[in-house]
Amino acid sequence: IGATVFPTSIALAATWDKDLIEKVGRTIASELRAQGGHIGYGPVIDLAREPRWSRVEETYGEDVCLTSEMAAAMVRGTSPKNNGWDRGIVSTLKHFVAYGIPEGGHNGNPSNVGMRDLHENFLPPFKAAIDAGALSVMTSYNSIDGVPSTANPELLRGILKDKWGFDGFVVSDLVSIDGLLGDHRIARDKEEAGIMALDAGVDVDLGANCYSLLHDAVKSGKVSMKVLDEAVGRVLRLKFELGLFDNPYVEPS
């Protein structure tokens, strides 16, 4: 509210202007920080290769090269790694992964993608943006080969955290952990859904209907304290680096 409204991502991508996109990112970061915000839910870097999908305008298009370049430019403009921890914001890359090719074009439907296609096309934009300084990644509602992205340790731990060395945090899409119960039907209840997501590598529950139930799961030994500490530590470290415990308020002027 009260901030600059830029064109949609698909229009920004049509400029083919990396320097301009970086300036846009820097403006977004400065305006958000001036209002007391520290995190942004973007850029959306799904490859839009299903034209019936309802979110094409949120993306940079269908091309892996262009999307990677636009994503990296936007993150260079927003990230505190490039602009200083007193000025930058945490960029949240969306949506991990292969979200823009849902079956039948219906949002959140399963994505039919092979491993070669995944690694050659859908993962590179995320890698480029992380290398540019992105500090948060959001999971997607879809599933790949029957495994929901919000409960996929091969993607979240194996590729993102272990192979790429991602040092930010993973956040679920809105109530997508609940979806492990209601949509994907792989969890018996919300507590089990929370356990599955946390073990897979999701650090933050956007919706907090499932992680709020983990207290008893930790006490009963269903959740490892080491796994919980890792998730909490990733979030707290960024809060310290952003100065939220030392100087959490903005200068009104």
JSON list of C-alpha atoms in Angstrom, two decimals, residues 35-155:
[
{"chain": "A", "resi": 35, "resn": "GLN", "atom": "CA", "xyz": [7.49, 0.57, 5.66]},
{"chain": "A", "resi": 36, "resn": "GLY", "atom": "CA", "xyz": [9.05, -1.88, 8.09]},
{"chain": "A", "resi": 37, "resn": "GLY", "atom": "CA", "xyz": [9.01, -5.00, 5.92]},
{"chain": "A", "resi": 38, "resn": "HIS", "atom": "CA", "xyz": [11.97, -7.36, 5.59]},
{"chain": "A", "resi": 39, "resn": "ILE", "atom": "CA", "xyz": [10.76, -10.11, 3.27]},
{"chain": "A", "resi": 40, "resn": "GLY", "atom": "CA", "xyz": [9.09, -10.25, -0.13]},
{"chain": "A", "resi": 41, "resn": "TYR", "atom": "CA", "xyz": [7.17, -13.14, -1.70]},
{"chain": "A", "resi": 42, "resn": "GLY", "atom": "CA", "xyz": [8.86, -13.02, -5.07]},
{"chain": "A", "resi": 43, "resn": "PRO", "atom": "CA", "xyz": [10.14, -13.33, -7.66]},
{"chain": "A", "resi": 44, "resn": "VAL", "atom": "CA", "xyz": [7.90, -15.98, -9.21]},
{"chain": "A", "resi": 45, "resn": "ILE", "atom": "CA", "xyz": [10.28, -17.98, -11.38]},
{"chain": "A", "resi": 46, "resn": "ASP", "atom": "CA", "xyz": [8.11, -20.87, -12.54]},
{"chain": "A", "resi": 47, "resn": "LEU", "atom": "CA", "xyz": [8.48, -21.69, -16.22]},
{"chain": "A", "resi": 48, "resn": "ALA", "atom": "CA", "xyz": [5.02, -21.11, -17.70]},
{"chain": "A", "resi": 49, "resn": "ARG", "atom": "CA", "xyz": [4.81, -23.93, -20.22]},
{"chain": "A", "resi": 50, "resn": "GLU", "atom": "CA", "xyz": [1.13, -24.73, -19.75]},
{"chain": "A", "resi": 51, "resn": "PRO", "atom": "CA", "xyz": [-0.81, -21.88, -21.40]},
{"chain": "A", "resi": 52, "resn": "ARG", "atom": "CA", "xyz": [-4.07, -22.87, -19.68]},
{"chain": "A", "resi": 53, "resn": "TRP", "atom": "CA", "xyz": [-2.50, -22.26, -16.27]},
{"chain": "A", "resi": 54, "resn": "SER", "atom": "CA", "xyz": [-4.07, -19.28, -14.51]},
{"chain": "A", "resi": 55, "resn": "ARG", "atom": "CA", "xyz": [-0.82, -17.69, -13.26]},
{"chain": "A", "resi": 56, "resn": "VAL", "atom": "CA", "xyz": [1.20, -17.15, -16.43]},
{"chain": "A", "resi": 57, "resn": "GLU", "atom": "CA", "xyz": [1.31, -13.36, -15.96]},
{"chain": "A", "resi": 58, "resn": "GLU", "atom": "CA", "xyz": [3.14, -13.81, -12.64]},
{"chain": "A", "resi": 59, "resn": "THR", "atom": "CA", "xyz": [6.09, -15.48, -14.36]},
{"chain": "A", "resi": 60, "resn": "TYR", "atom": "CA", "xyz": [8.93, -14.38, -16.62]},
{"chain": "A", "resi": 61, "resn": "GLY", "atom": "CA", "xyz": [7.65, -16.72, -19.33]},
{"chain": "A", "resi": 62, "resn": "GLU", "atom": "CA", "xyz": [8.53, -20.15, -20.65]},
{"chain": "A", "resi": 63, "resn": "ASP", "atom": "CA", "xyz": [12.25, -19.84, -21.38]},
{"chain": "A", "resi": 64, "resn": "VAL", "atom": "CA", "xyz": [14.82, -21.13, -18.91]},
{"chain": "A", "resi": 65, "resn": "CYS", "atom": "CA", "xyz": [17.58, -18.72, -19.98]},
{"chain": "A", "resi": 66, "resn": "LEU", "atom": "CA", "xyz": [15.46, -15.57, -19.83]},
{"chain": "A", "resi": 67, "resn": "THR", "atom": "CA", "xyz": [13.82, -16.60, -16.55]},
{"chain": "A", "resi": 68, "resn": "SER", "atom": "CA", "xyz": [17.21, -17.34, -14.97]},
{"chain": "A", "resi": 69, "resn": "GLU", "atom": "CA", "xyz": [18.58, -13.95, -16.02]},
{"chain": "A", "resi": 70, "resn": "MET", "atom": "CA", "xyz": [15.50, -12.03, -14.86]},
{"chain": "A", "resi": 71, "resn": "ALA", "atom": "CA", "xyz": [15.40, -13.93, -11.56]},
{"chain": "A", "resi": 72, "resn": "ALA", "atom": "CA", "xyz": [19.06, -13.27, -10.82]},
{"chain": "A", "resi": 73, "resn": "ALA", "atom": "CA", "xyz": [18.69, -9.58, -11.71]},
{"chain": "A", "resi": 74, "resn": "MET", "atom": "CA", "xyz": [15.66, -9.11, -9.47]},
{"chain": "A", "resi": 75, "resn": "VAL", "atom": "CA", "xyz": [17.41, -10.81, -6.56]},
{"chain": "A", "resi": 76, "resn": "ARG", "atom": "CA", "xyz": [20.59, -8.75, -7.07]},
{"chain": "A", "resi": 77, "resn": "GLY", "atom": "CA", "xyz": [18.38, -5.71, -6.65]},
{"chain": "A", "resi": 78, "resn": "THR", "atom": "CA", "xyz": [16.58, -6.92, -3.54]},
{"chain": "A", "resi": 79, "resn": "SER", "atom": "CA", "xyz": [18.99, -9.12, -1.57]},
{"chain": "A", "resi": 80, "resn": "PRO", "atom": "CA", "xyz": [20.76, -7.84, 1.56]},
{"chain": "A", "resi": 81, "resn": "LYS", "atom": "CA", "xyz": [23.77, -9.86, 0.44]},
{"chain": "A", "resi": 82, "resn": "ASN", "atom": "CA", "xyz": [24.22, -7.26, -2.31]},
{"chain": "A", "resi": 83, "resn": "ASN", "atom": "CA", "xyz": [22.69, -4.13, -0.78]},
{"chain": "A", "resi": 84, "resn": "GLY", "atom": "CA", "xyz": [23.56, -4.43, 2.91]},
{"chain": "A", "resi": 85, "resn": "TRP", "atom": "CA", "xyz": [21.58, -5.99, 5.72]},
{"chain": "A", "resi": 86, "resn": "ASP", "atom": "CA", "xyz": [20.14, -2.58, 6.62]},
{"chain": "A", "resi": 87, "resn": "ARG", "atom": "CA", "xyz": [18.66, -2.06, 3.15]},
{"chain": "A", "resi": 88, "resn": "GLY", "atom": "CA", "xyz": [17.96, -5.37, 1.39]},
{"chain": "A", "resi": 89, "resn": "ILE", "atom": "CA", "xyz": [15.04, -7.75, 1.81]},
{"chain": "A", "resi": 90, "resn": "VAL", "atom": "CA", "xyz": [14.75, -11.53, 1.84]},
{"chain": "A", "resi": 91, "resn": "SER", "atom": "CA", "xyz": [13.54, -12.63, -1.60]},
{"chain": "A", "resi": 92, "resn": "THR", "atom": "CA", "xyz": [11.30, -15.70, -1.64]},
{"chain": "A", "resi": 93, "resn": "LEU", "atom": "CA", "xyz": [11.66, -17.77, -4.80]},
{"chain": "A", "resi": 94, "resn": "LYS", "atom": "CA", "xyz": [8.38, -19.31, -5.97]},
{"chain": "A", "resi": 95, "resn": "HIS", "atom": "CA", "xyz": [7.42, -22.09, -6.46]},
{"chain": "A", "resi": 96, "resn": "PHE", "atom": "CA", "xyz": [9.76, -25.03, -5.89]},
{"chain": "A", "resi": 97, "resn": "VAL", "atom": "CA", "xyz": [9.40, -26.72, -8.32]},
{"chain": "A", "resi": 98, "resn": "ALA", "atom": "CA", "xyz": [7.93, -27.36, -11.82]},
{"chain": "A", "resi": 99, "resn": "TYR", "atom": "CA", "xyz": [4.75, -25.60, -10.74]},
{"chain": "A", "resi": 100, "resn": "GLY", "atom": "CA", "xyz": [4.00, -23.99, -14.11]},
{"chain": "A", "resi": 101, "resn": "ILE", "atom": "CA", "xyz": [3.10, -27.21, -15.93]},
{"chain": "A", "resi": 102, "resn": "PRO", "atom": "CA", "xyz": [0.10, -28.54, -13.97]},
{"chain": "A", "resi": 103, "resn": "GLU", "atom": "CA", "xyz": [-1.84, -31.41, -15.47]},
{"chain": "A", "resi": 104, "resn": "GLY", "atom": "CA", "xyz": [-4.81, -30.05, -17.41]},
{"chain": "A", "resi": 105, "resn": "GLY", "atom": "CA", "xyz": [-3.72, -26.49, -16.62]},
{"chain": "A", "resi": 106, "resn": "HIS", "atom": "CA", "xyz": [-5.39, -26.60, -13.20]},
{"chain": "A", "resi": 107, "resn": "ASN", "atom": "CA", "xyz": [-3.41, -24.78, -10.50]},
{"chain": "A", "resi": 108, "resn": "GLY", "atom": "CA", "xyz": [-1.71, -27.18, -8.11]},
{"chain": "A", "resi": 109, "resn": "ASN", "atom": "CA", "xyz": [-2.36, -30.30, -10.15]},
{"chain": "A", "resi": 110, "resn": "PRO", "atom": "CA", "xyz": [0.42, -32.91, -10.49]},
{"chain": "A", "resi": 111, "resn": "SER", "atom": "CA", "xyz": [3.36, -31.98, -12.72]},
{"chain": "A", "resi": 112, "resn": "ASN", "atom": "CA", "xyz": [4.50, -34.64, -15.17]},
{"chain": "A", "resi": 113, "resn": "VAL", "atom": "CA", "xyz": [8.22, -34.04, -15.60]},
{"chain": "A", "resi": 114, "resn": "GLY", "atom": "CA", "xyz": [11.26, -36.27, -16.00]},
{"chain": "A", "resi": 115, "resn": "MET", "atom": "CA", "xyz": [14.50, -35.87, -14.10]},
{"chain": "A", "resi": 116, "resn": "ARG", "atom": "CA", "xyz": [16.43, -34.60, -17.13]},
{"chain": "A", "resi": 117, "resn": "ASP", "atom": "CA", "xyz": [13.77, -31.99, -17.89]},
{"chain": "A", "resi": 118, "resn": "LEU", "atom": "CA", "xyz": [13.68, -31.00, -14.22]},
{"chain": "A", "resi": 119, "resn": "HIS", "atom": "CA", "xyz": [17.44, -30.45, -14.05]},
{"chain": "A", "resi": 120, "resn": "GLU", "atom": "CA", "xyz": [17.84, -28.83, -17.48]},
{"chain": "A", "resi": 121, "resn": "ASN", "atom": "CA", "xyz": [14.88, -26.47, -17.31]},
{"chain": "A", "resi": 122, "resn": "PHE", "atom": "CA", "xyz": [12.97, -26.07, -14.07]},
{"chain": "A", "resi": 123, "resn": "LEU", "atom": "CA", "xyz": [15.78, -26.05, -11.50]},
{"chain": "A", "resi": 124, "resn": "PRO", "atom": "CA", "xyz": [18.31, -23.65, -13.15]},
{"chain": "A", "resi": 125, "resn": "PRO", "atom": "CA", "xyz": [16.30, -20.44, -12.49]},
{"chain": "A", "resi": 126, "resn": "PHE", "atom": "CA", "xyz": [16.25, -21.28, -8.77]},
{"chain": "A", "resi": 127, "resn": "LYS", "atom": "CA", "xyz": [19.97, -22.00, -8.77]},
{"chain": "A", "resi": 128, "resn": "ALA", "atom": "CA", "xyz": [20.69, -18.71, -10.57]},
{"chain": "A", "resi": 129, "resn": "ALA", "atom": "CA", "xyz": [18.59, -16.72, -8.11]},
{"chain": "A", "resi": 130, "resn": "ILE", "atom": "CA", "xyz": [20.15, -18.43, -5.08]},
{"chain": "A", "resi": 131, "resn": "ASP", "atom": "CA", "xyz": [23.63, -17.72, -6.44]},
{"chain": "A", "resi": 132, "resn": "ALA", "atom": "CA", "xyz": [22.53, -14.08, -6.79]},
{"chain": "A", "resi": 133, "resn": "GLY", "atom": "CA", "xyz": [21.61, -13.88, -3.08]},
{"chain": "A", "resi": 134, "resn": "ALA", "atom": "CA", "xyz": [18.07, -15.23, -2.56]},
{"chain": "A", "resi": 135, "resn": "LEU", "atom": "CA", "xyz": [17.48, -16.29, 1.04]},
{"chain": "A", "resi": 136, "resn": "SER", "atom": "CA", "xyz": [14.08, -17.98, 0.99]},
{"chain": "A", "resi": 137, "resn": "VAL", "atom": "CA", "xyz": [12.40, -20.60, -1.18]},
{"chain": "A", "resi": 138, "resn": "MET", "atom": "CA", "xyz": [8.68, -21.39, -1.20]},
{"chain": "A", "resi": 139, "resn": "THR", "atom": "CA", "xyz": [7.40, -24.90, -1.90]},
{"chain": "A", "resi": 140, "resn": "SER", "atom": "CA", "xyz": [4.68, -25.53, -4.47]},
{"chain": "A", "resi": 141, "resn": "TYR", "atom": "CA", "xyz": [1.24, -27.12, -4.19]},
{"chain": "A", "resi": 142, "resn": "ASN", "atom": "CA", "xyz": [1.93, -29.70, -6.87]},
{"chain": "A", "resi": 143, "resn": "SER", "atom": "CA", "xyz": [3.40, -33.18, -6.72]},
{"chain": "A", "resi": 144, "resn": "ILE", "atom": "CA", "xyz": [6.10, -34.75, -8.89]},
{"chain": "A", "resi": 145, "resn": "ASP", "atom": "CA", "xyz": [5.93, -38.49, -9.53]},
{"chain": "A", "resi": 146, "resn": "GLY", "atom": "CA", "xyz": [3.38, -38.77, -6.73]},
{"chain": "A", "resi": 147, "resn": "VAL", "atom": "CA", "xyz": [5.45, -36.93, -4.11]},
{"chain": "A", "resi": 148, "resn": "PRO", "atom": "CA", "xyz": [4.10, -33.53, -2.95]},
{"chain": "A", "resi": 149, "resn": "SER", "atom": "CA", "xyz": [6.75, -30.82, -3.21]},
{"chain": "A", "resi": 150, "resn": "THR", "atom": "CA", "xyz": [6.06, -29.77, 0.39]},
{"chain": "A", "resi": 151, "resn": "ALA", "atom": "CA", "xyz": [7.08, -33.24, 1.57]},
{"chain": "A", "resi": 152, "resn": "ASN", "atom": "CA", "xyz": [9.89, -34.05, -0.87]},
{"chain": "A", "resi": 153, "resn": "PRO", "atom": "CA", "xyz": [13.25, -34.50, 0.91]},
{"chain": "A", "resi": 154, "resn": "GLU", "atom": "CA", "xyz": [15.07, -35.25, -2.35]},
{"chain": "A", "resi": 155, "resn": "LEU", "atom": "CA", "xyz": [14.21, -31.75, -3.59]}
]
